[in-house]
CSV table of C-alpha atoms and ligand atoms in Angstrom, one decimal:
chain,number,residue,atom,x,y,z
A,1,UNK,CA,154.0,-59.6,-106.0
A,2,UNK,CA,155.1,-62.8,-107.3
A,3,UNK,CA,156.7,-63.7,-104.0
A,4,UNK,CA,153.7,-63.6,-102.3
A,5,UNK,CA,152.0,-66.2,-104.5
A,6,UNK,CA,151.6,-70.0,-103.4
A,7,UNK,CA,153.5,-72.0,-106.0
A,8,UNK,CA,151.0,-74.6,-107.3
A,9,UNK,CA,153.6,-77.6,-106.6
A,10,UNK,CA,153.5,-76.6,-102.8
A,11,UNK,CA,149.5,-76.5,-102.9
A,12,UNK,CA,149.5,-79.8,-104.4
A,13,UNK,CA,152.3,-81.1,-101.9
A,14,UNK,CA,150.0,-79.9,-99.2
A,15,UNK,CA,146.9,-81.4,-100.4
A,16,UNK,CA,148.7,-84.9,-100.6
A,17,UNK,CA,150.5,-84.6,-97.3
A,18,UNK,CA,147.1,-83.8,-95.7
A,19,UNK,CA,145.4,-86.9,-97.3
A,20,UNK,CA,148.1,-89.0,-96.1
A,21,UNK,CA,147.8,-87.9,-92.6
A,22,UNK,CA,144.1,-88.2,-92.9
A,23,UNK,CA,144.6,-91.8,-93.8
A,24,UNK,CA,146.9,-92.1,-91.0
A,25,UNK,CA,144.4,-90.8,-88.6
A,26,UNK,CA,141.7,-93.4,-89.7
A,27,UNK,CA,144.3,-96.1,-88.6
A,28,UNK,CA,144.8,-94.2,-85.3
A,29,UNK,CA,141.1,-94.1,-84.4
A,30,UNK,CA,140.8,-98.1,-85.4
A,31,UNK,CA,143.8,-98.6,-83.1
A,32,UNK,CA,142.5,-96.7,-80.3
A,33,UNK,CA,139.1,-98.4,-80.5
A,34,UNK,CA,141.0,-101.8,-80.7
A,35,UNK,CA,142.6,-101.1,-77.4
A,36,UNK,CA,139.4,-99.5,-75.8
A,37,UNK,CA,136.1,-100.8,-76.8
A,38,UNK,CA,136.4,-103.5,-79.8
A,39,UNK,CA,134.9,-106.7,-78.7
A,40,UNK,CA,137.4,-109.6,-78.9
A,41,UNK,CA,135.7,-111.2,-81.8
A,42,UNK,CA,136.6,-108.0,-83.9
A,43,UNK,CA,140.3,-108.8,-84.0
A,44,UNK,CA,140.8,-110.6,-87.1
A,45,UNK,CA,138.5,-108.2,-89.2
A,46,UNK,CA,140.5,-104.9,-87.4
A,47,UNK,CA,144.0,-106.6,-88.6
A,48,UNK,CA,142.6,-106.7,-92.3
A,49,UNK,CA,141.4,-103.0,-92.0
A,50,UNK,CA,144.6,-102.0,-90.7
A,51,UNK,CA,146.9,-103.8,-93.2
A,52,UNK,CA,144.8,-102.2,-95.7
A,53,UNK,CA,145.1,-98.9,-94.3
A,54,UNK,CA,148.8,-99.2,-93.9
A,55,UNK,CA,149.3,-100.3,-97.4
A,56,UNK,CA,147.4,-97.1,-98.8
A,57,UNK,CA,149.3,-94.9,-96.4
A,58,UNK,CA,152.6,-96.3,-97.7
A,59,UNK,CA,151.2,-95.8,-101.3
A,60,UNK,CA,150.6,-92.3,-100.4
A,61,UNK,CA,153.9,-91.7,-98.8
A,62,UNK,CA,155.9,-93.1,-101.6
A,63,UNK,CA,153.8,-91.8,-104.7
A,64,UNK,CA,156.2,-90.7,-107.4
A,65,UNK,CA,154.0,-87.4,-107.9
A,66,UNK,CA,155.4,-86.6,-104.4
A,67,UNK,CA,158.8,-87.0,-105.7
A,68,UNK,CA,158.0,-84.9,-108.7
A,69,UNK,CA,156.8,-82.1,-106.5
A,70,UNK,CA,159.7,-82.0,-104.0
A,71,UNK,CA,161.9,-81.9,-107.2
A,72,UNK,CA,160.0,-78.8,-108.5
A,73,UNK,CA,160.1,-77.3,-105.0
A,74,UNK,CA,164.0,-77.6,-104.7
A,75,UNK,CA,164.8,-74.1,-105.7
A,76,UNK,CA,162.2,-72.7,-103.4
A,77,UNK,CA,163.4,-74.8,-100.4
A,78,UNK,CA,167.0,-73.7,-101.2
A,79,UNK,CA,166.3,-69.9,-101.4
A,80,UNK,CA,163.5,-69.4,-98.9
A,81,UNK,CA,164.1,-68.4,-95.3
A,82,UNK,CA,165.0,-71.8,-93.8
A,83,UNK,CA,162.6,-70.8,-90.9
A,84,UNK,CA,159.6,-69.9,-93.0
A,85,UNK,CA,156.7,-72.1,-92.8
A,86,UNK,CA,157.2,-73.1,-96.6
A,87,UNK,CA,160.6,-74.1,-96.0
A,88,UNK,CA,160.1,-76.0,-92.6
A,89,UNK,CA,157.2,-78.1,-94.4
A,90,UNK,CA,158.9,-78.8,-97.6
A,91,UNK,CA,162.1,-80.0,-95.8
A,92,UNK,CA,160.3,-82.3,-93.6
A,93,UNK,CA,158.4,-83.6,-96.5
A,94,UNK,CA,161.5,-84.3,-98.3
A,95,UNK,CA,162.9,-86.0,-95.3
A,96,UNK,CA,159.9,-88.3,-95.0
A,97,UNK,CA,159.9,-89.2,-98.4
A,98,UNK,CA,163.4,-90.2,-98.6
A,99,UNK,CA,163.1,-92.4,-95.4
A,100,UNK,CA,160.1,-93.9,-97.0
A,101,UNK,CA,161.4,-94.3,-100.5
A,102,UNK,CA,165.1,-95.4,-99.4
A,103,UNK,CA,164.4,-98.9,-97.8
A,104,UNK,CA,163.7,-101.5,-100.6
A,105,UNK,CA,160.8,-103.4,-100.5
A,106,UNK,CA,162.4,-106.6,-99.7
A,107,UNK,CA,163.8,-105.2,-96.7
A,108,UNK,CA,160.5,-103.9,-95.2
A,109,UNK,CA,158.7,-107.0,-96.0
A,110,UNK,CA,161.6,-109.1,-94.3
A,111,UNK,CA,161.4,-106.6,-91.1
A,112,UNK,CA,157.7,-107.1,-90.8
A,113,UNK,CA,157.7,-110.7,-91.1
A,114,UNK,CA,160.7,-111.0,-88.7
A,115,UNK,CA,158.9,-108.5,-85.9
A,116,UNK,CA,155.7,-110.4,-86.1
A,117,UNK,CA,157.9,-113.6,-85.3
A,118,UNK,CA,160.0,-112.1,-82.8
A,119,UNK,CA,156.9,-110.6,-80.9
A,120,UNK,CA,155.7,-114.1,-80.5
A,121,UNK,CA,159.0,-115.5,-79.4
A,122,UNK,CA,159.5,-112.6,-76.9
A,123,UNK,CA,156.1,-113.3,-75.4
A,124,UNK,CA,156.8,-117.1,-74.9
A,125,UNK,CA,160.5,-116.3,-73.8
A,126,UNK,CA,159.3,-113.5,-71.3
A,127,UNK,CA,156.8,-116.1,-69.9
A,128,UNK,CA,159.3,-118.7,-69.5
A,129,UNK,CA,162.0,-116.4,-68.3
A,130,UNK,CA,164.4,-117.8,-70.7
A,131,UNK,CA,166.6,-115.5,-73.1
A,132,UNK,CA,167.6,-118.5,-75.2
A,133,UNK,CA,164.1,-118.7,-76.7
A,134,UNK,CA,164.4,-115.0,-78.0
A,135,UNK,CA,168.1,-114.9,-78.9
A,136,UNK,CA,167.8,-115.8,-82.7
A,137,UNK,CA,165.0,-113.4,-83.2
A,138,UNK,CA,167.0,-110.6,-81.7
A,139,UNK,CA,170.0,-111.7,-83.9
A,140,UNK,CA,167.8,-111.4,-86.9
A,141,UNK,CA,166.2,-108.0,-86.1
A,142,UNK,CA,169.6,-106.6,-85.2
A,143,UNK,CA,170.8,-107.8,-88.5
A,144,UNK,CA,167.7,-106.2,-90.3
A,145,UNK,CA,168.1,-103.0,-88.4
A,146,UNK,CA,171.9,-102.7,-89.3
A,147,UNK,CA,170.9,-103.0,-93.0
A,148,UNK,CA,168.3,-100.4,-92.4
A,149,UNK,CA,170.8,-98.2,-90.9
A,150,UNK,CA,173.3,-98.5,-93.5
A,151,UNK,CA,171.0,-97.4,-96.1
A,152,UNK,CA,169.6,-94.6,-94.2
A,153,UNK,CA,172.9,-93.1,-92.5
A,154,UNK,CA,174.3,-90.0,-93.7
A,155,UNK,CA,178.1,-89.3,-93.9
A,156,UNK,CA,179.9,-88.9,-90.8
A,157,UNK,CA,177.2,-90.7,-89.0
A,158,UNK,CA,177.4,-94.1,-87.0
A,159,UNK,CA,174.8,-96.7,-87.8
A,160,UNK,CA,173.1,-95.9,-84.5
A,161,UNK,CA,172.5,-92.3,-85.5
A,162,UNK,CA,170.1,-93.3,-88.4
A,163,UNK,CA,167.9,-95.3,-86.0
A,164,UNK,CA,167.9,-92.5,-83.4
A,165,UNK,CA,166.9,-90.2,-86.2
A,166,UNK,CA,163.7,-91.7,-86.7
A,167,UNK,CA,162.6,-90.8,-83.2
A,168,UNK,CA,164.5,-88.0,-82.2
A,169,UNK,CA,165.6,-86.0,-85.8
A,170,UNK,CA,168.9,-84.4,-85.9
A,171,UNK,CA,170.3,-86.0,-82.4
A,172,UNK,CA,173.4,-88.0,-82.5
A,173,UNK,CA,174.4,-90.9,-80.3
A,174,UNK,CA,177.7,-89.1,-79.4
A,175,UNK,CA,175.4,-86.1,-78.1
A,176,UNK,CA,173.3,-88.3,-76.2
A,177,UNK,CA,176.2,-90.2,-74.4
A,178,UNK,CA,178.0,-86.7,-73.5
A,179,UNK,CA,174.6,-85.7,-71.7
A,180,UNK,CA,174.1,-89.3,-70.3
A,181,UNK,CA,177.6,-89.7,-68.7
A,182,UNK,CA,177.2,-86.9,-66.1
A,183,UNK,CA,173.6,-87.8,-65.6
A,184,UNK,CA,174.4,-91.2,-64.7
A,185,UNK,CA,176.9,-90.0,-62.3
A,186,UNK,CA,174.5,-87.5,-60.7
A,187,UNK,CA,171.9,-90.0,-60.5
A,188,UNK,CA,173.9,-92.7,-58.8
A,189,UNK,CA,175.1,-90.2,-56.2
A,190,UNK,CA,171.6,-89.0,-55.4
A,191,UNK,CA,170.5,-92.6,-55.2
A,192,UNK,CA,173.4,-93.3,-52.7
A,193,UNK,CA,172.2,-90.2,-50.4
A,194,UNK,CA,168.7,-91.4,-50.7
A,195,UNK,CA,169.5,-95.0,-49.8
A,196,UNK,CA,171.7,-93.6,-46.9
A,197,UNK,CA,168.8,-91.6,-45.7
A,198,UNK,CA,166.7,-92.7,-42.4
A,199,UNK,CA,163.6,-91.3,-44.0
A,200,UNK,CA,161.2,-94.1,-44.8
A,201,UNK,CA,158.3,-92.8,-46.9
A,202,UNK,CA,155.1,-94.6,-46.0
A,203,UNK,CA,154.1,-96.2,-49.3
A,204,UNK,CA,151.6,-98.6,-47.7
A,205,UNK,CA,149.3,-95.3,-47.9
A,206,UNK,CA,148.9,-95.7,-51.4
A,207,UNK,CA,148.0,-99.2,-51.4
A,208,UNK,CA,144.9,-98.9,-49.3
A,209,UNK,CA,141.3,-98.9,-51.0
A,210,UNK,CA,140.7,-96.3,-53.9
A,211,UNK,CA,137.2,-97.3,-55.5
A,212,UNK,CA,138.2,-96.9,-59.3
A,213,UNK,CA,135.1,-95.1,-60.2
A,214,UNK,CA,136.3,-92.2,-57.9
A,215,UNK,CA,139.9,-92.3,-59.3
A,216,UNK,CA,138.4,-91.8,-62.8
A,217,UNK,CA,136.3,-88.8,-61.3
A,218,UNK,CA,139.5,-86.9,-59.7
A,219,UNK,CA,141.9,-87.8,-62.5
A,220,UNK,CA,139.4,-86.2,-65.0
A,221,UNK,CA,139.0,-83.4,-63.1
A,222,UNK,CA,142.5,-82.9,-62.8
A,223,UNK,CA,143.2,-83.3,-66.5
A,224,UNK,CA,140.6,-80.6,-67.1
A,225,UNK,CA,141.8,-78.6,-64.5
A,226,UNK,CA,145.6,-78.6,-65.9
A,227,UNK,CA,144.0,-77.5,-69.4
A,228,UNK,CA,143.2,-80.6,-71.3
A,229,UNK,CA,140.1,-79.8,-73.2
A,230,UNK,CA,137.5,-82.2,-73.0
A,231,UNK,CA,135.5,-80.8,-75.9
A,232,UNK,CA,138.3,-81.4,-78.0
A,233,UNK,CA,139.1,-85.1,-76.2
A,234,UNK,CA,138.4,-88.0,-74.2
A,235,UNK,CA,139.4,-90.1,-71.2
A,236,UNK,CA,138.9,-94.1,-71.5
A,237,UNK,CA,140.4,-97.0,-69.8
A,238,UNK,CA,142.9,-99.5,-71.4
A,239,UNK,CA,145.4,-102.3,-70.5
A,240,UNK,CA,148.5,-99.9,-71.6
A,241,UNK,CA,147.9,-96.3,-71.1
A,242,UNK,CA,148.5,-94.1,-74.2
A,243,UNK,CA,147.7,-90.8,-76.0
A,244,UNK,CA,146.3,-90.8,-79.8
A,245,UNK,CA,145.9,-87.8,-81.8
A,246,UNK,CA,143.0,-88.6,-84.2
A,247,UNK,CA,143.3,-85.1,-85.6
A,248,UNK,CA,142.3,-81.5,-84.9
A,249,UNK,CA,139.7,-81.3,-82.3
A,250,UNK,CA,139.8,-85.1,-81.3
A,251,UNK,CA,142.7,-86.3,-78.8
A,252,UNK,CA,142.2,-89.4,-76.9
A,253,UNK,CA,143.8,-90.2,-73.6
A,254,UNK,CA,143.7,-93.7,-72.1
A,255,UNK,CA,144.5,-94.7,-68.5
A,256,UNK,CA,144.3,-97.9,-66.2
A,257,UNK,CA,143.1,-98.1,-62.8
A,258,UNK,CA,144.1,-100.2,-59.7
A,259,UNK,CA,141.8,-100.2,-56.7
A,260,UNK,CA,144.7,-100.9,-54.5
A,261,UNK,CA,147.3,-98.5,-55.9
A,262,UNK,CA,146.6,-94.9,-56.4
A,263,UNK,CA,149.6,-93.5,-58.3
A,264,UNK,CA,148.8,-95.6,-61.6
A,265,UNK,CA,145.6,-94.1,-62.7
A,266,UNK,CA,146.0,-90.6,-61.3
A,267,UNK,CA,149.8,-89.9,-62.8
A,268,UNK,CA,149.2,-92.1,-65.7
A,269,UNK,CA,146.3,-89.3,-66.4
A,270,UNK,CA,148.4,-86.5,-65.7
A,271,UNK,CA,151.2,-88.0,-68.0
A,272,UNK,CA,149.1,-88.7,-71.0
A,273,UNK,CA,147.1,-85.4,-70.4
A,274,UNK,CA,150.4,-83.8,-71.0
A,275,UNK,CA,150.8,-85.6,-74.4
A,276,UNK,CA,147.2,-84.4,-75.2
A,277,UNK,CA,147.7,-80.7,-74.2
A,278,UNK,CA,150.8,-80.7,-76.6
A,279,UNK,CA,148.3,-82.2,-79.5
A,280,UNK,CA,145.7,-79.8,-78.7
A,281,UNK,CA,148.2,-77.1,-78.8
A,282,UNK,CA,149.4,-77.9,-82.3
A,283,UNK,CA,148.3,-75.4,-85.1
A,284,UNK,CA,145.4,-76.9,-86.7
A,285,UNK,CA,145.7,-74.8,-89.8
A,286,UNK,CA,149.0,-76.8,-90.5
A,287,UNK,CA,147.2,-80.3,-90.2
A,288,UNK,CA,149.4,-82.9,-92.0
A,289,UNK,CA,152.7,-80.5,-92.2
A,290,UNK,CA,155.5,-80.2,-90.3
A,291,UNK,CA,154.5,-77.0,-89.0
A,292,UNK,CA,151.4,-78.6,-87.4
A,293,UNK,CA,153.5,-81.6,-85.9
A,294,UNK,CA,155.1,-82.4,-82.9
A,295,UNK,CA,159.1,-82.0,-82.9
A,296,UNK,CA,160.1,-85.7,-81.7
A,297,UNK,CA,159.5,-88.3,-79.3
A,298,UNK,CA,161.6,-86.7,-76.6
A,299,UNK,CA,160.0,-83.4,-76.7
A,300,UNK,CA,156.7,-85.0,-76.5
A,301,UNK,CA,157.8,-87.0,-73.5
A,302,UNK,CA,159.1,-83.6,-72.2
A,303,UNK,CA,155.4,-82.5,-72.1
A,304,UNK,CA,153.8,-85.4,-70.5
A,305,UNK,CA,156.9,-85.4,-67.8
A,306,UNK,CA,156.4,-81.7,-67.1
A,307,UNK,CA,152.9,-82.1,-65.9
A,308,UNK,CA,153.2,-85.4,-64.4
A,309,UNK,CA,156.5,-84.7,-62.6
A,310,UNK,CA,157.3,-81.2,-62.1
A,311,UNK,CA,153.9,-80.1,-61.7
A,312,UNK,CA,152.0,-83.2,-60.4
A,313,UNK,CA,154.6,-84.6,-57.9
A,314,UNK,CA,155.2,-81.3,-56.5
A,315,UNK,CA,154.5,-80.1,-53.0
A,316,UNK,CA,152.4,-76.8,-54.4
A,317,UNK,CA,150.5,-79.1,-56.6
A,318,UNK,CA,149.2,-81.6,-53.5
A,319,UNK,CA,148.7,-78.6,-51.2
A,320,UNK,CA,145.8,-77.7,-53.4
A,321,UNK,CA,144.7,-81.3,-54.6
A,322,UNK,CA,145.3,-83.3,-51.3
A,323,UNK,CA,142.1,-82.1,-49.4
A,324,UNK,CA,140.0,-82.9,-52.5
A,325,UNK,CA,141.6,-86.4,-52.9
A,326,UNK,CA,141.3,-86.8,-49.0
A,327,UNK,CA,137.5,-85.8,-49.2
A,328,UNK,CA,136.8,-88.4,-51.9
A,329,UNK,CA,138.4,-91.4,-49.8
A,330,UNK,CA,138.1,-90.5,-46.4
A,331,UNK,CA,138.5,-94.1,-45.2
A,332,UNK,CA,142.2,-94.3,-46.7
A,333,UNK,CA,143.2,-90.7,-46.3
A,334,UNK,CA,141.7,-89.6,-43.5
A,335,UNK,CA,144.2,-90.2,-40.9
A,336,UNK,CA,147.0,-89.0,-43.5
A,337,UNK,CA,148.9,-85.9,-43.6
A,338,UNK,CA,149.8,-83.8,-46.7
A,339,UNK,CA,153.4,-84.4,-45.9
A,340,UNK,CA,153.1,-88.1,-45.7
A,341,UNK,CA,151.1,-88.4,-48.7
A,342,UNK,CA,153.8,-86.1,-50.6
A,343,UNK,CA,156.7,-88.2,-49.6
A,344,UNK,CA,155.0,-91.3,-50.4
A,345,UNK,CA,154.2,-90.3,-54.0
A,346,UNK,CA,158.1,-89.3,-54.3
A,347,UNK,CA,159.2,-92.6,-53.0
A,348,UNK,CA,162.7,-93.8,-54.6
A,349,UNK,CA,164.1,-97.1,-54.3
A,350,UNK,CA,165.9,-99.5,-56.6
A,351,UNK,CA,163.7,-101.9,-58.6
A,352,UNK,CA,163.9,-104.0,-61.7
A,353,UNK,CA,161.1,-103.1,-63.9
A,354,UNK,CA,161.5,-99.9,-66.0
A,355,UNK,CA,157.7,-98.9,-66.3
A,356,UNK,CA,157.3,-99.2,-62.5
A,357,UNK,CA,160.6,-97.2,-61.7
A,358,UNK,CA,160.6,-93.9,-59.9
A,359,UNK,CA,161.5,-90.7,-61.1
A,360,UNK,CA,165.2,-90.9,-60.4
A,361,UNK,CA,166.0,-94.5,-61.0
A,362,UNK,CA,164.2,-94.7,-64.5
A,363,UNK,CA,166.9,-92.5,-65.9
A,364,UNK,CA,169.5,-95.7,-64.9
A,365,UNK,CA,167.1,-98.1,-66.8
A,366,UNK,CA,167.2,-96.2,-69.9
A,367,UNK,CA,171.1,-95.5,-69.8
A,368,UNK,CA,171.5,-99.3,-69.5
A,369,UNK,CA,169.2,-100.0,-72.7
A,370,UNK,CA,170.9,-97.1,-75.0
A,371,UNK,CA,174.5,-98.5,-74.0
A,372,UNK,CA,173.3,-102.1,-74.9
A,373,UNK,CA,171.5,-101.0,-78.3
A,374,UNK,CA,174.4,-99.0,-79.4
A,375,UNK,CA,176.7,-102.1,-78.9
A,376,UNK,CA,174.5,-104.5,-80.4
A,377,UNK,CA,174.2,-102.0,-83.6
A,378,UNK,CA,177.8,-101.4,-83.8
A,379,UNK,CA,178.5,-105.2,-84.0
A,380,UNK,CA,180.8,-104.8,-80.5
A,381,UNK,CA,178.0,-107.0,-78.7
A,382,UNK,CA,176.5,-110.2,-79.7
A,383,UNK,CA,172.7,-110.9,-78.9
A,384,UNK,CA,174.0,-114.0,-77.0
A,385,UNK,CA,175.8,-111.9,-74.4
A,386,UNK,CA,173.2,-109.7,-73.7
A,387,UNK,CA,171.6,-111.3,-70.1
A,388,UNK,CA,175.2,-111.3,-69.0
A,389,UNK,CA,175.9,-107.6,-69.6
A,390,UNK,CA,172.6,-106.5,-68.5
A,391,UNK,CA,172.7,-108.0,-65.3
A,392,UNK,CA,176.4,-106.9,-64.6
A,393,UNK,CA,175.6,-103.4,-65.5
A,394,UNK,CA,172.2,-103.2,-63.7
A,395,UNK,CA,173.9,-104.4,-60.5
A,396,UNK,CA,176.7,-101.7,-61.0
A,397,UNK,CA,173.9,-98.9,-61.6
A,398,UNK,CA,171.2,-99.9,-59.3
A,399,UNK,CA,172.9,-102.3,-56.7
A,400,UNK,CA,170.2,-105.1,-57.4
A,401,UNK,CA,170.5,-108.1,-59.5
A,402,UNK,CA,167.6,-109.3,-61.8
A,403,UNK,CA,166.8,-113.1,-60.7
A,404,UNK,CA,165.6,-114.0,-64.2
A,405,UNK,CA,165.5,-112.8,-67.6
A,406,UNK,CA,161.8,-111.9,-67.3
A,407,UNK,CA,162.8,-109.2,-64.7
A,408,UNK,CA,166.1,-108.2,-66.8
A,409,UNK,CA,166.6,-108.1,-70.6
A,410,UNK,CA,163.3,-109.4,-71.6
A,411,UNK,CA,160.9,-106.9,-69.8
A,412,UNK,CA,160.3,-104.5,-72.6
A,413,UNK,CA,158.6,-105.1,-76.2
A,414,UNK,CA,160.7,-102.7,-77.9
A,415,UNK,CA,163.3,-104.8,-79.3
A,416,UNK,CA,161.0,-107.6,-80.4
A,417,UNK,CA,159.1,-104.7,-82.4
A,418,UNK,CA,162.1,-103.5,-84.1
A,419,UNK,CA,162.3,-100.2,-82.0
A,420,UNK,CA,165.9,-99.6,-81.7
A,421,UNK,CA,166.9,-96.2,-81.0
A,422,UNK,CA,163.7,-95.5,-79.2
A,423,UNK,CA,164.9,-95.8,-75.7
A,424,UNK,CA,167.0,-92.5,-75.3
A,425,UNK,CA,164.1,-90.5,-76.1
A,426,UNK,CA,162.6,-91.1,-72.4
A,427,UNK,CA,165.5,-89.8,-70.7
A,428,UNK,CA,166.2,-86.9,-73.2
A,429,UNK,CA,162.4,-86.1,-72.4
A,430,UNK,CA,163.3,-85.9,-68.8
A,431,UNK,CA,166.2,-83.5,-69.5
A,432,UNK,CA,164.1,-81.3,-71.9
A,433,UNK,CA,161.1,-81.3,-69.3
A,434,UNK,CA,163.7,-80.0,-66.5
A,435,UNK,CA,165.0,-77.3,-68.7
A,436,UNK,CA,161.6,-76.1,-70.0
A,437,UNK,CA,160.3,-75.9,-66.5
A,438,UNK,CA,163.0,-73.9,-65.1
A,439,UNK,CA,162.4,-71.4,-68.0
A,440,UNK,CA,158.7,-71.2,-67.1
A,441,UNK,CA,159.4,-70.5,-63.6
A,442,UNK,CA,161.8,-67.7,-64.6
A,443,UNK,CA,159.0,-66.5,-66.9
A,444,UNK,CA,156.4,-66.7,-64.4
A,445,UNK,CA,157.8,-65.6,-61.3
A,446,UNK,CA,154.6,-66.6,-59.1
A,447,UNK,CA,154.1,-70.1,-60.6
A,448,UNK,CA,154.6,-72.1,-57.6
A,449,UNK,CA,151.6,-69.9,-55.9
A,450,UNK,CA,149.8,-70.3,-58.8
A,451,UNK,CA,150.2,-74.2,-58.8
A,452,UNK,CA,149.2,-74.1,-55.1
A,453,UNK,CA,146.0,-72.3,-56.1
A,454,UNK,CA,145.2,-74.8,-58.4
A,455,UNK,CA,145.9,-72.5,-61.5
A,456,UNK,CA,147.6,-73.8,-64.3
A,457,UNK,CA,146.4,-71.5,-67.2
A,458,UNK,CA,149.5,-69.5,-67.2
A,459,UNK,CA,152.0,-72.5,-67.5
A,460,UNK,CA,149.7,-74.0,-70.3
A,461,UNK,CA,149.7,-70.7,-72.3
A,462,UNK,CA,153.4,-70.4,-72.0
A,463,UNK,CA,153.8,-74.1,-73.2
A,464,UNK,CA,151.4,-73.6,-76.2
A,465,UNK,CA,153.2,-70.5,-77.3
A,466,UNK,CA,156.6,-71.4,-76.7
A,467,UNK,CA,156.5,-75.1,-77.8
A,468,UNK,CA,153.4,-76.3,-78.9
A,469,UNK,CA,152.3,-73.5,-81.7
A,470,UNK,CA,155.9,-73.7,-83.2
A,471,UNK,CA,155.3,-77.3,-84.9
A,472,UNK,CA,158.5,-78.8,-86.4
A,473,UNK,CA,160.2,-75.1,-86.8
A,474,UNK,CA,163.0,-76.2,-84.7
A,475,UNK,CA,164.7,-79.6,-84.0
A,476,UNK,CA,164.8,-80.6,-80.4
A,477,UNK,CA,168.1,-79.1,-79.5
A,478,UNK,CA,167.6,-75.8,-81.2
A,479,UNK,CA,164.1,-75.5,-79.6
A,480,UNK,CA,165.9,-76.2,-76.1
A,481,UNK,CA,168.0,-73.4,-77.1
A,482,UNK,CA,165.5,-70.9,-78.1
A,483,UNK,CA,163.1,-71.6,-75.6
A,484,UNK,CA,165.4,-71.5,-72.6
A,485,UNK,CA,168.5,-69.4,-73.8
A,486,UNK,CA,170.8,-72.5,-73.3
A,487,UNK,CA,172.2,-75.4,-74.5
A,488,UNK,CA,170.4,-78.7,-73.7
A,489,UNK,CA,172.0,-80.1,-70.5
A,490,UNK,CA,171.5,-82.5,-67.8
A,491,UNK,CA,172.2,-79.9,-65.1
A,492,UNK,CA,168.7,-78.6,-65.0
A,493,UNK,CA,167.3,-82.2,-64.1
A,494,UNK,CA,170.0,-83.0,-61.7
A,495,UNK,CA,169.5,-79.7,-60.0
A,496,UNK,CA,165.7,-80.4,-59.8
A,497,UNK,CA,166.0,-84.0,-58.5
A,498,UNK,CA,168.7,-83.0,-55.8
A,499,UNK,CA,166.4,-80.1,-54.6
A,500,UNK,CA,163.3,-82.0,-54.2
A,501,UNK,CA,164.8,-85.4,-52.8
A,502,UNK,CA,167.0,-83.4,-50.7
A,503,UNK,CA,164.2,-81.8,-49.1
A,504,UNK,CA,162.4,-85.0,-48.8
A,505,UNK,CA,165.2,-87.2,-47.6
A,506,UNK,CA,167.1,-84.8,-45.6
A,507,UNK,CA,170.5,-84.3,-47.2
B,1,CO,CO1,154.9,-90.9,-72.5
């Protein structure tokens, strides 16, 4: 009988974690509003609101009561089934508490100040395309991140592991490298075959006139059709698309539209809707706890990429959607065939800017950043040498050389924001998504037909049951193994890309 009772310490822990998450979600809502509807004059007051909330959240995250409760729950955590709801929630709460309390206040404050300065320097350096203006800031950030990593790293880990662990819990740099090495080789080989192909996608099709109100209409309809629930979510417009989970029953998507470029709005919506479907599929009863939370950034990205690329850039998807889009834009698409449209949205060519890169070359952009980050953190590379090594590796991988630092090592906000260890999660997401989609195809034998008919319910339910509803029960690699029956591998991604581009480019 006693084993069925919930210990009071656990109940109190749940209460505290929920309050922390609610505070957090207030900040998320203010952040969403800042990016969407806040008038420019509200900026300063908003910063004050967010700073106060951040302080309150930090207080909640580090309150000694949490430490006491976790101490009391040690025994239960150690003896319970490690995959039981209680054990998972306690383990994750301990991990968060340790991360939040281990870093000295002085270091956190210094980091906050340095990031704020570095962002200003980065904006200016990028504007002038001159890395030397940002060099000192990057040096400071690397120094502070190394300090942070030294404090957080566990025995046997390299410093970079401690940083990666924040975004992709449990993943090690060595494991990522072992996946990236063959992935890079495979991607470069495919890129060579595409470059050699005489097929030239008619990308001009996508740059015709696409009035944005209709882009919103078709994008919103597509998001609803793949399974994003608009009773529990919204879609609005911003400068930089994102998905924000406010809480159970409220998930906000944003996108941006360009009248003369169709892809940005439509695929941006599918991408964010994929994130949103994950959030809507989380277990609301476990709100604020690990069992009601997403696994990692990489797994989150796998859900957006699965819908954006494996569904949204597939031929069956456009068999269903192309006539609808054509009907909305008869002047721009009246003379275009499904085949030309499908080929154009899957155009591959080397380019300088990561966020504008195609599905294939994107991987190379990520690997380059991952390699440089590791060297910066290990001390093997000095900040001053970043532009040179960036440009030479970029040329080696993509066959083109950035003309300046704005086109090269200054393009991303991440390093100036102290986000080191974040980049690899994008490419991990690609590998997870390929492996999940392959498993879904096996589980749903007529999936291709369903997608051609505009039916997505079975796929969405499969994702809900196999991934979303599990919360943080498993870390990313274990989840992949449990869901797909195989260890995480670069092969499903390379196979899928090879099959798709082989058909399009004729090799
Ligand atoms: Co994303």
